[in-house]
mmCIF file of C-alpha atoms in Angstrom:
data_model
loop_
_atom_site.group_PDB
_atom_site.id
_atom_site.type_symbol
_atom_site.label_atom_id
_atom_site.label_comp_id
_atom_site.label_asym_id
_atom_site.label_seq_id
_atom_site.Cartn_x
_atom_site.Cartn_y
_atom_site.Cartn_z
ATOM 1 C CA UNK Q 81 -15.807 37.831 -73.557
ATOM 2 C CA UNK Q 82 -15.894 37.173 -69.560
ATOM 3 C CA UNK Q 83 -16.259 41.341 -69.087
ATOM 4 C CA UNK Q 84 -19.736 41.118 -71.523
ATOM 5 C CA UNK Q 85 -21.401 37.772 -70.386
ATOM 6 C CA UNK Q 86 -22.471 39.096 -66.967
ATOM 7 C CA UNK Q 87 -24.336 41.905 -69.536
ATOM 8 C CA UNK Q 88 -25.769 39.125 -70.689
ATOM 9 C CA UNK Q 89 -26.841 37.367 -67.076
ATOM 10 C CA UNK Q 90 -28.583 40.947 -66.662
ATOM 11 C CA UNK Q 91 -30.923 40.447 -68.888
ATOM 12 C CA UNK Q 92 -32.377 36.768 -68.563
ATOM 13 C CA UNK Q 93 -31.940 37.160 -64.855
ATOM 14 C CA UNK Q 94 -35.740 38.158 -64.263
ATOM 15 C CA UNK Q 95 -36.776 35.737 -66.831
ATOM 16 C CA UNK Q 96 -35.243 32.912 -65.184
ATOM 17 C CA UNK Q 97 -37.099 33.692 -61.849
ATOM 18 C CA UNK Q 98 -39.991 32.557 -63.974
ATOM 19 C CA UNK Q 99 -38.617 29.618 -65.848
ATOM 20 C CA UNK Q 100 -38.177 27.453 -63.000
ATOM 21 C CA UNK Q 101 -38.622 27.042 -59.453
ATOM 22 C CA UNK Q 102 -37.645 30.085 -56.716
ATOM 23 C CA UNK Q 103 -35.189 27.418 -55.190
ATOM 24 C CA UNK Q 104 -33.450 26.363 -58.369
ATOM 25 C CA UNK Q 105 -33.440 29.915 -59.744
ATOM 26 C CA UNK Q 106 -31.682 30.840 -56.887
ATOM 27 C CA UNK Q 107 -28.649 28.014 -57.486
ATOM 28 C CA UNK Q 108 -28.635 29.191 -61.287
ATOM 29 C CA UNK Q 109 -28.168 32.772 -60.759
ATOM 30 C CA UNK Q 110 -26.040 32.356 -57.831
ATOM 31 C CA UNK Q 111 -23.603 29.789 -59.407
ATOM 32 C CA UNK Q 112 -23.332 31.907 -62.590
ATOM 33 C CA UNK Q 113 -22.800 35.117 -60.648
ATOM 34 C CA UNK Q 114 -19.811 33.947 -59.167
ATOM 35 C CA UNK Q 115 -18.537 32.301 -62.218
ATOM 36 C CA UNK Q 116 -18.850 35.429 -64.077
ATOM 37 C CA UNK Q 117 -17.490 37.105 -61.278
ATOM 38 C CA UNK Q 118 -14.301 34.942 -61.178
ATOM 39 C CA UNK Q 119 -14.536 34.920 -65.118
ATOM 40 C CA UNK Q 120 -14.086 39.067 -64.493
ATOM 41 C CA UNK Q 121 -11.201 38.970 -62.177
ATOM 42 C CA UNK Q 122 -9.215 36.721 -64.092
ATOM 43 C CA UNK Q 123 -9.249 38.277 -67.250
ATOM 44 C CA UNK Q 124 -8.536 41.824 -65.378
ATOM 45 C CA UNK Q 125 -4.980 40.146 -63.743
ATOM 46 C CA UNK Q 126 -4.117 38.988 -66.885
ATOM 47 C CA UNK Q 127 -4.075 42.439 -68.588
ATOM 48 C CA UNK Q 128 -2.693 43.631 -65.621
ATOM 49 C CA UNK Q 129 0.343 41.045 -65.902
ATOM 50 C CA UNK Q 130 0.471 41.762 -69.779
ATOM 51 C CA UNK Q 131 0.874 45.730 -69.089
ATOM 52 C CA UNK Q 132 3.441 44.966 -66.435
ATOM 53 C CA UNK Q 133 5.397 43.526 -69.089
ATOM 54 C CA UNK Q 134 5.774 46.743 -71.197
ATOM 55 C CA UNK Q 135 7.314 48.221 -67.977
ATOM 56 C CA UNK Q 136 11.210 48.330 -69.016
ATOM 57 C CA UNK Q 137 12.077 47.428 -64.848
ATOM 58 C CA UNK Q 138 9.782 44.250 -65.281
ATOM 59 C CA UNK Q 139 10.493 43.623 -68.663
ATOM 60 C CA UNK Q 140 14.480 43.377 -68.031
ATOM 61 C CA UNK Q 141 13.916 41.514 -64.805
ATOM 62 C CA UNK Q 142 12.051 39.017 -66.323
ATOM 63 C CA UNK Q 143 13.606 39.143 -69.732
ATOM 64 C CA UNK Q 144 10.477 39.953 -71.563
ATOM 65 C CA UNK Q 145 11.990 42.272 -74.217
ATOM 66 C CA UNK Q 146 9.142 40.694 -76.859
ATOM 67 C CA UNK Q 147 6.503 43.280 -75.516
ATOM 68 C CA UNK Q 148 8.879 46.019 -75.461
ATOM 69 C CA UNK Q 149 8.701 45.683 -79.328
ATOM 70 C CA UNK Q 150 5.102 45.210 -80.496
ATOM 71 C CA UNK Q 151 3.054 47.370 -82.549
ATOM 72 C CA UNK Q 152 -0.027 47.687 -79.386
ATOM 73 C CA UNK Q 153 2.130 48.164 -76.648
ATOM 74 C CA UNK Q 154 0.546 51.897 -76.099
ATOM 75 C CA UNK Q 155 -2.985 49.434 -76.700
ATOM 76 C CA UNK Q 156 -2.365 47.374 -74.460
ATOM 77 C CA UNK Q 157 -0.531 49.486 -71.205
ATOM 78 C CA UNK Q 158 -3.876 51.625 -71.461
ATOM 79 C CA UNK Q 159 -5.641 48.108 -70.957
ATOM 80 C CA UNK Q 160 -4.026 47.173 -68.523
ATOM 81 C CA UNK Q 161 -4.485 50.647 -66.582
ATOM 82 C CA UNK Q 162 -7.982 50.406 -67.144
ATOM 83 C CA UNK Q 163 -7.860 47.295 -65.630
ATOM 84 C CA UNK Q 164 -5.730 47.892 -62.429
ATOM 85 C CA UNK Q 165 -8.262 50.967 -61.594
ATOM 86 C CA UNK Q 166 -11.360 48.847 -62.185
ATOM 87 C CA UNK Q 167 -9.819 46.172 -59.826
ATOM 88 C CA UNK Q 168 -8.446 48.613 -57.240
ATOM 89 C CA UNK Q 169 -11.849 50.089 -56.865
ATOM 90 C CA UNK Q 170 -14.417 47.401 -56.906
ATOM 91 C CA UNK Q 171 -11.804 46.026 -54.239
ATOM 92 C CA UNK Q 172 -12.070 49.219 -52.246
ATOM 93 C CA UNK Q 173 -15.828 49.102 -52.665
ATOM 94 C CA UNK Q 174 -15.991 45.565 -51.582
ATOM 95 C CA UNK Q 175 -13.527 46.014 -48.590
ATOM 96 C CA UNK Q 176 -16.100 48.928 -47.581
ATOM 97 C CA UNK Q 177 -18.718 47.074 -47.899
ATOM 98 C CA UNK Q 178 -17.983 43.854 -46.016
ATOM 99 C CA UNK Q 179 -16.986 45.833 -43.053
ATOM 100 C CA UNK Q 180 -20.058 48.063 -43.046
ATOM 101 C CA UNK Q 181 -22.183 44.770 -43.511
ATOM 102 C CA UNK Q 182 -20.153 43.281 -40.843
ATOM 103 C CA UNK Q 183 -20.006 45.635 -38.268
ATOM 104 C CA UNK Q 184 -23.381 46.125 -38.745
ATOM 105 C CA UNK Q 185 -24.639 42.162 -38.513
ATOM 106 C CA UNK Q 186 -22.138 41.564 -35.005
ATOM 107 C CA UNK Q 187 -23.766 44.414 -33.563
ATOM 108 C CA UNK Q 188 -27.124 43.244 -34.007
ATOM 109 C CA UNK Q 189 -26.437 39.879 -32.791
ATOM 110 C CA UNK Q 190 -24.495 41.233 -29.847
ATOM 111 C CA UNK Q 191 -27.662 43.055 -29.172
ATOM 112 C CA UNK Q 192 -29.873 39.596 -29.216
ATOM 113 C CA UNK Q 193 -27.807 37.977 -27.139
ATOM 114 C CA UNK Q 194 -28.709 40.006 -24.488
ATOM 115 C CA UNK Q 195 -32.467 39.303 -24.803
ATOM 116 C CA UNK Q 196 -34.545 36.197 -23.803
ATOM 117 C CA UNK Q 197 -35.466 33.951 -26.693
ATOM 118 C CA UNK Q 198 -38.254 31.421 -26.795
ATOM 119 C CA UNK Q 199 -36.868 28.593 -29.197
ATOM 120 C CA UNK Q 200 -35.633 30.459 -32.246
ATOM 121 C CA UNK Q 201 -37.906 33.032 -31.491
ATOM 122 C CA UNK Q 202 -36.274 36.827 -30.159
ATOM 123 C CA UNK Q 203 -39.461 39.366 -29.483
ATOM 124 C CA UNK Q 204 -37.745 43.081 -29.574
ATOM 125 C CA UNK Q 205 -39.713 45.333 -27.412
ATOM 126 C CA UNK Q 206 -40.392 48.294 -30.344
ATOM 127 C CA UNK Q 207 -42.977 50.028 -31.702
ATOM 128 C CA UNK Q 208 -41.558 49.377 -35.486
ATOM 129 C CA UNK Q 209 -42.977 47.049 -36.930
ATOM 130 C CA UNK Q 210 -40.448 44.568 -38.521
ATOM 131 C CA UNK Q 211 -39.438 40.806 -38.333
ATOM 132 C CA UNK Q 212 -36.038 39.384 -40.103
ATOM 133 C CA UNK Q 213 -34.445 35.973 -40.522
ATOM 134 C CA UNK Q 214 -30.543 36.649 -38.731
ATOM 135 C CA UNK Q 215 -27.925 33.919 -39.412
ATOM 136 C CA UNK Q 216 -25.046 33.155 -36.492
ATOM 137 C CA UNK Q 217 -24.080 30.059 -34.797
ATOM 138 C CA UNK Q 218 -27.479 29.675 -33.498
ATOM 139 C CA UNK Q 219 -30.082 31.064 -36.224
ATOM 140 C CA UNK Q 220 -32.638 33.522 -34.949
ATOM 141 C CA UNK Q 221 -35.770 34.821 -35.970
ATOM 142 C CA UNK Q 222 -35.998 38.821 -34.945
ATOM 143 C CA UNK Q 223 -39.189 40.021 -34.195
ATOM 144 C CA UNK Q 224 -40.592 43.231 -33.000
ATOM 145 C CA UNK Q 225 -43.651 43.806 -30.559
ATOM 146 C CA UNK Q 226 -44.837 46.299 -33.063
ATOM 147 C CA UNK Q 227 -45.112 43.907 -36.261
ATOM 148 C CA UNK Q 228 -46.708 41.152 -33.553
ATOM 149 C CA UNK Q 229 -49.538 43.583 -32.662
ATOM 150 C CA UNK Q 230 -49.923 44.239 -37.003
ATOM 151 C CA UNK Q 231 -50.509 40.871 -37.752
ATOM 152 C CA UNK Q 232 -52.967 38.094 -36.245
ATOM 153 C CA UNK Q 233 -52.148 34.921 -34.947
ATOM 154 C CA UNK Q 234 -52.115 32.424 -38.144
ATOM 155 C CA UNK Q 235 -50.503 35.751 -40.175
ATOM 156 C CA UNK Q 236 -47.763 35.953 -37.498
ATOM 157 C CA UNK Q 237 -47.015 31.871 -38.123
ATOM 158 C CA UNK Q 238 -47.231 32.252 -41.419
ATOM 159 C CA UNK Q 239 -44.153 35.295 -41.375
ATOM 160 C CA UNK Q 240 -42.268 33.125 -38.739
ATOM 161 C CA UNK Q 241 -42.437 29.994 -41.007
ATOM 162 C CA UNK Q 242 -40.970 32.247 -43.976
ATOM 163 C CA UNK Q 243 -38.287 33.561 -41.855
ATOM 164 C CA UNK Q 244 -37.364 30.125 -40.926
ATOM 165 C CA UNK Q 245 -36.894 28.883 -44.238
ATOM 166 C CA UNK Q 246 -34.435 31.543 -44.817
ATOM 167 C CA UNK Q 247 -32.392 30.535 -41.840
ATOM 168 C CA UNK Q 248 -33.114 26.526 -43.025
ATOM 169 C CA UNK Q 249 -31.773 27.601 -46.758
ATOM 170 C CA UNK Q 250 -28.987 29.275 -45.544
ATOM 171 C CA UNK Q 251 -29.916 32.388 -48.045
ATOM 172 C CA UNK Q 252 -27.405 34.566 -46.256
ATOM 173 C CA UNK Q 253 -24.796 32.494 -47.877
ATOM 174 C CA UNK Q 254 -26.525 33.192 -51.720
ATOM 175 C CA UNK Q 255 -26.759 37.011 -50.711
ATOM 176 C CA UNK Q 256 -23.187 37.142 -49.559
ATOM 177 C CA UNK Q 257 -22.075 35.258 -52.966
ATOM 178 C CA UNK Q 258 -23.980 38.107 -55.218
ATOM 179 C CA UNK Q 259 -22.585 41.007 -53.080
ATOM 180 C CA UNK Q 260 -19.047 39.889 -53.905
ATOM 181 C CA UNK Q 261 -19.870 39.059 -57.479
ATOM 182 C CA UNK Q 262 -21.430 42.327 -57.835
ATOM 183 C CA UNK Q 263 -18.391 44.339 -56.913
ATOM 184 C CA UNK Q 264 -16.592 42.366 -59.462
ATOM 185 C CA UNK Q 265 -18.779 43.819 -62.327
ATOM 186 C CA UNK Q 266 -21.180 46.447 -62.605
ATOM 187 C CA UNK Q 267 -23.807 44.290 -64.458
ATOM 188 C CA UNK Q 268 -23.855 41.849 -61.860
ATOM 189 C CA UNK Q 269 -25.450 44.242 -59.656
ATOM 190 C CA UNK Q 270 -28.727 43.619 -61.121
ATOM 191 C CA UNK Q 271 -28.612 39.815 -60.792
ATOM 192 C CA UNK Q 272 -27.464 40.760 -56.869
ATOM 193 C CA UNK Q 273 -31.228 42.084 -56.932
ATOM 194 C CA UNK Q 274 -32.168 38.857 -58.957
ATOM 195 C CA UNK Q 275 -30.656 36.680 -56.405
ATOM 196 C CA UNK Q 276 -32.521 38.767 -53.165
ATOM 197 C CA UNK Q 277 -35.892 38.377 -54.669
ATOM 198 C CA UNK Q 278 -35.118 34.587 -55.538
ATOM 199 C CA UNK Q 279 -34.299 33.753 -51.746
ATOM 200 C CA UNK Q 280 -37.780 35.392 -51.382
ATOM 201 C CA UNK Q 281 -39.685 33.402 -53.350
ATOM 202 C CA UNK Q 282 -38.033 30.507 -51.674
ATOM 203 C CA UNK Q 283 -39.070 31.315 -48.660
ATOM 204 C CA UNK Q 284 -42.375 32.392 -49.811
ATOM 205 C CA UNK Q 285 -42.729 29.176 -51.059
ATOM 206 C CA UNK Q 286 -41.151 26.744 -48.365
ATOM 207 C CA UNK Q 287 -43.845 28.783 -46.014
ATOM 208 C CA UNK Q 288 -46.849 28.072 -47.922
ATOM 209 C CA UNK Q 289 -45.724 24.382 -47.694
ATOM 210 C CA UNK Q 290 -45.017 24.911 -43.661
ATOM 211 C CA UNK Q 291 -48.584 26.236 -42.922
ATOM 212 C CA UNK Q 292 -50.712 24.463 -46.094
ATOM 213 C CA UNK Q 293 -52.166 28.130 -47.126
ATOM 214 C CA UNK Q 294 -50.956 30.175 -49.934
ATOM 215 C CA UNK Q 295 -53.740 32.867 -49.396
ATOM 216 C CA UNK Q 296 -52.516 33.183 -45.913
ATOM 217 C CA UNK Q 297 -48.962 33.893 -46.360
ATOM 218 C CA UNK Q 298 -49.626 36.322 -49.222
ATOM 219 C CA UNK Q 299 -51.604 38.377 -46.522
ATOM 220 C CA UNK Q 300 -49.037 37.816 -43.970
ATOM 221 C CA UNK Q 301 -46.444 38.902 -46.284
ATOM 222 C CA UNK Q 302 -48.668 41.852 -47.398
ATOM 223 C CA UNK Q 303 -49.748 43.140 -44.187
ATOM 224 C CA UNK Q 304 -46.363 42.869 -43.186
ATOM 225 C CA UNK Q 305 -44.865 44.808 -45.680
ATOM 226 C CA UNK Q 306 -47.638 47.612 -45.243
ATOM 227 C CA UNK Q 307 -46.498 47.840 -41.797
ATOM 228 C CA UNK Q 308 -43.522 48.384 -42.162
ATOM 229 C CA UNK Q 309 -43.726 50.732 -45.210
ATOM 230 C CA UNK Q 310 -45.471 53.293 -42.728
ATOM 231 C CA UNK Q 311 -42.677 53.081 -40.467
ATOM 232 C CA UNK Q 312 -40.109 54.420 -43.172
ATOM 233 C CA UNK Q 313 -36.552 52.403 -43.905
ATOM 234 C CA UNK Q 314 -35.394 49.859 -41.511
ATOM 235 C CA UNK Q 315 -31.546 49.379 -40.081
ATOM 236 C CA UNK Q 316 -30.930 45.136 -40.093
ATOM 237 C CA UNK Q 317 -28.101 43.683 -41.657
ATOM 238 C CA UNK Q 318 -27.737 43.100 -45.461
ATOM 239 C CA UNK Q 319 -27.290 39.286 -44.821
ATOM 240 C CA UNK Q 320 -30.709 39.063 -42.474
ATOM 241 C CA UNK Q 321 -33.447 38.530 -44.746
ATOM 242 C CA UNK Q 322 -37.085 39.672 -44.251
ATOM 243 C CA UNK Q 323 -40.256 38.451 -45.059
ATOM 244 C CA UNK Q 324 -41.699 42.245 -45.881
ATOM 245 C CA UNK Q 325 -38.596 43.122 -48.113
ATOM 246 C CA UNK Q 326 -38.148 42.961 -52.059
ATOM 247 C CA UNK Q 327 -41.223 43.487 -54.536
ATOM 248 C CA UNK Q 328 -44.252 42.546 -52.433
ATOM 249 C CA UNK Q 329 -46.724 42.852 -55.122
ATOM 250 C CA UNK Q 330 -44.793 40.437 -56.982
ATOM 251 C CA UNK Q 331 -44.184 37.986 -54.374
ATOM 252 C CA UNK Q 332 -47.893 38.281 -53.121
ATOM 253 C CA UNK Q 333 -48.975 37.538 -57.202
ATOM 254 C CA UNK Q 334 -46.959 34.536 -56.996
ATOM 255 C CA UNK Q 335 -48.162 33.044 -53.993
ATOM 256 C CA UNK Q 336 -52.100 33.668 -55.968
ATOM 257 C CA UNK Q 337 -51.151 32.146 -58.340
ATOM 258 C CA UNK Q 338 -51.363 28.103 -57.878
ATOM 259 C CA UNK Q 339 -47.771 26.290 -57.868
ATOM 260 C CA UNK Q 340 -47.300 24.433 -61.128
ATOM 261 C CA UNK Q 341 -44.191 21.884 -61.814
ATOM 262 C CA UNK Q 342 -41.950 23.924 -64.219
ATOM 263 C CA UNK Q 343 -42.157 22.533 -67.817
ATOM 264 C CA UNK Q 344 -39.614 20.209 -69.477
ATOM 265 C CA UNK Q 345 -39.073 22.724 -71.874
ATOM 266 C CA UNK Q 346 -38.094 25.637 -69.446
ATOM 267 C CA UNK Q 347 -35.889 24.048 -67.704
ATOM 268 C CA UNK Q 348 -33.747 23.244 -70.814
ATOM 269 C CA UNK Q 349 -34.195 26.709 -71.702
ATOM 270 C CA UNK Q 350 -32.319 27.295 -68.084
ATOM 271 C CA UNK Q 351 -29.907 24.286 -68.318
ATOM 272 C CA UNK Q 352 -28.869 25.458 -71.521
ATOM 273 C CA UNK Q 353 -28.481 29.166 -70.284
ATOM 274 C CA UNK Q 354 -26.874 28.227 -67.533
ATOM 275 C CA UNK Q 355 -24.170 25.847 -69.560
ATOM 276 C CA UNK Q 356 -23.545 28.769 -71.834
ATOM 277 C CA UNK Q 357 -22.420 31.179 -69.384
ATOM 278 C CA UNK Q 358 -20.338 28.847 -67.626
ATOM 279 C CA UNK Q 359 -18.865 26.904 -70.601
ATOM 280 C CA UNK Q 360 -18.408 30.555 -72.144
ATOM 281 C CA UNK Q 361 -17.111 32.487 -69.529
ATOM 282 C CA UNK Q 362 -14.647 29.569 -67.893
ATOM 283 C CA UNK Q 363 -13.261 28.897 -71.518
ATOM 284 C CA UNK Q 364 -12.995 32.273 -72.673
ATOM 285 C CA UNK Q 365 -10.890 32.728 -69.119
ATOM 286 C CA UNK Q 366 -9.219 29.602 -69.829
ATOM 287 C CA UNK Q 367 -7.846 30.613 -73.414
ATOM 288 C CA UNK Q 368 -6.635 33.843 -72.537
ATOM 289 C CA UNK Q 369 -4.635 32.539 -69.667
ATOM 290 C CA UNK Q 370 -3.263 30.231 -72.331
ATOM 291 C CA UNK Q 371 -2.421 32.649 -74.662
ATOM 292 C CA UNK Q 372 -0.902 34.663 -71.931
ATOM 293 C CA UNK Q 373 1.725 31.802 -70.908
ATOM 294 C CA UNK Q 374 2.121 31.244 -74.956
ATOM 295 C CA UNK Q 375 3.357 34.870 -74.878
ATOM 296 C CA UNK Q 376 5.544 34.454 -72.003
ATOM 297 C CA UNK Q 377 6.991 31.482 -73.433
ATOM 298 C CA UNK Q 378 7.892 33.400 -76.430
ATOM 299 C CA UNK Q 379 8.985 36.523 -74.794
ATOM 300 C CA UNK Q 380 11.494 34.077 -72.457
ATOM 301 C CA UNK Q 381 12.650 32.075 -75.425
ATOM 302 C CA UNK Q 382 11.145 28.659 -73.959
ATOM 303 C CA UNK Q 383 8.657 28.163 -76.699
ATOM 304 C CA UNK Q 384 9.742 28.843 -80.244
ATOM 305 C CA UNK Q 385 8.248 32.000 -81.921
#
């Protein structure tokens, strides 16, 4: 069961997004990413441990002759091979990944250290137009000269005020949770998207609060994006959010749309969602674990078969 939930998280992770709030959409996809994610992991070292078990080496050192015997041991040690490459490589793929993300991220903020900053404020001196959120021990906002000259005065606020809610939220945090969940399960790669466009709309909305305008931070956020878009694929870091990423049109519909208080009955719909994946996926784990330590038991002659 904790390998087909996050299928499950897949599909109402969109629908969510529009249930409730950005902010507590975020928390809710975020939360059951991980416990999905630790769900996976769990139930991949236990069929790991119960194929090392039909090994005769391991099965006369630990005296687990049981397994040695039972009708689905050739079931069960192609399990549990399945399961040892699935963990080996999403660990490869998230050991590449961290240090490509992290190289990338010190180098960047290596490369801002060097420059003056005004506040939280660092003003690139490029033609490419682009502006990012980048977390550190002091939080910056990364601005280039060429997205300052694309945008007017109250647009340019209106980005900076959206980049600093980013930094304020500490999104990098939520992104870093769904890029480790996401190498823990292939369907949890699609919530990692869910989870990017939340922190969006969090910031989208945390903005329009900042500078009182809606209207103005849609434009900001769409002239920004257009910008950009003619200057082809950008270089930041995975963990430094911008305000011209994700699926403008979206995000620009949203802010165009006047903010409403989520009804009572959608967010039960999400606290019930929510509590089913967890309360699934965490007892699912829990039971096999149990039933794995009822086998050992057995196998060691501790518990009576």
């Amino acid at each position: 069961m904790p390998l087909v939930l996050p299928f499950l998280l897949g599909l109402v992770a969109n629908r969510v997004l529009g249930w409730v709030r950005p902010t507590a959409a975020l928390w809710t996809l975020t939360v059951s990413a991980a416990m999905l994610a630790a769900a996976c992991v769990a139930s991949l070292c236990a069929l790991v441990l119960t194929g090392l078990y039909l090994v005769p080496a391991f099965a006369h050192l630990h005296h687990f002759v049981r397994h040695l015997c039972t009708p689905s041991a050739h079931l069960m040690g192609g399990m549990a091979v399945l399961a040892a490459c699935s963990l080996a490589l999403g660990g490869l793929r998230f050991g590449y990944s961290a240090v490509r993300h992290s190289r990338t991220l010190r180098a960047t903020q290596r490369k801002v250290a060097r420059l003056p900053v005004v506040g939280d404020l660092c003003v690139i001196d490029s033609p490419r137009p682009d502006a990012y959120a980048l977390p550190g021990r002091v939080d910056r906002i990364i601005v280039t000269s060429g997205m300052l000259r694309s945008l007017r005065g109250a647009e340019r606020e209106a980005l900076f005020a959206h980049e600093r809610a980013h930094n304020s939220g500490r999104h990098h945090r939520f992104l870093a949770v769904a890029e480790i969940s996401a190498h823990c399960h292939p369907a949890l790669r699609s919530v990692r998207a869910g989870i990017r466009l939340a922190a969006e709309l969090a910031a989208d909305e945390a903005a329009a609060r900042a500078v009182g305008d809606r209207k103005l931070v849609a434009v900001a956020v769409a002239r920004a994006a257009l910008a950009s878009h003619d200057a082809g694929p950008t270089t930041r870091p995975y963990l430094a959010l911008g305000g011209a990423t994700g699926p403008v049109s979206h995000r620009v519909a949203r802010l165009l749309t006047p903010s409403e208080p989520p009804s009572a009955w959608a967010s039960r719909r999400l606290a019930v969602v929510t509590a089913l994946v967890v309360v699934l996926s965490v007892g699912a784990t829990g039971v096999g674990v149990l039933h794995l330590r009822h086998e050992v038991g057995e196998a060691q002659g501790v518990i009576p078969r």
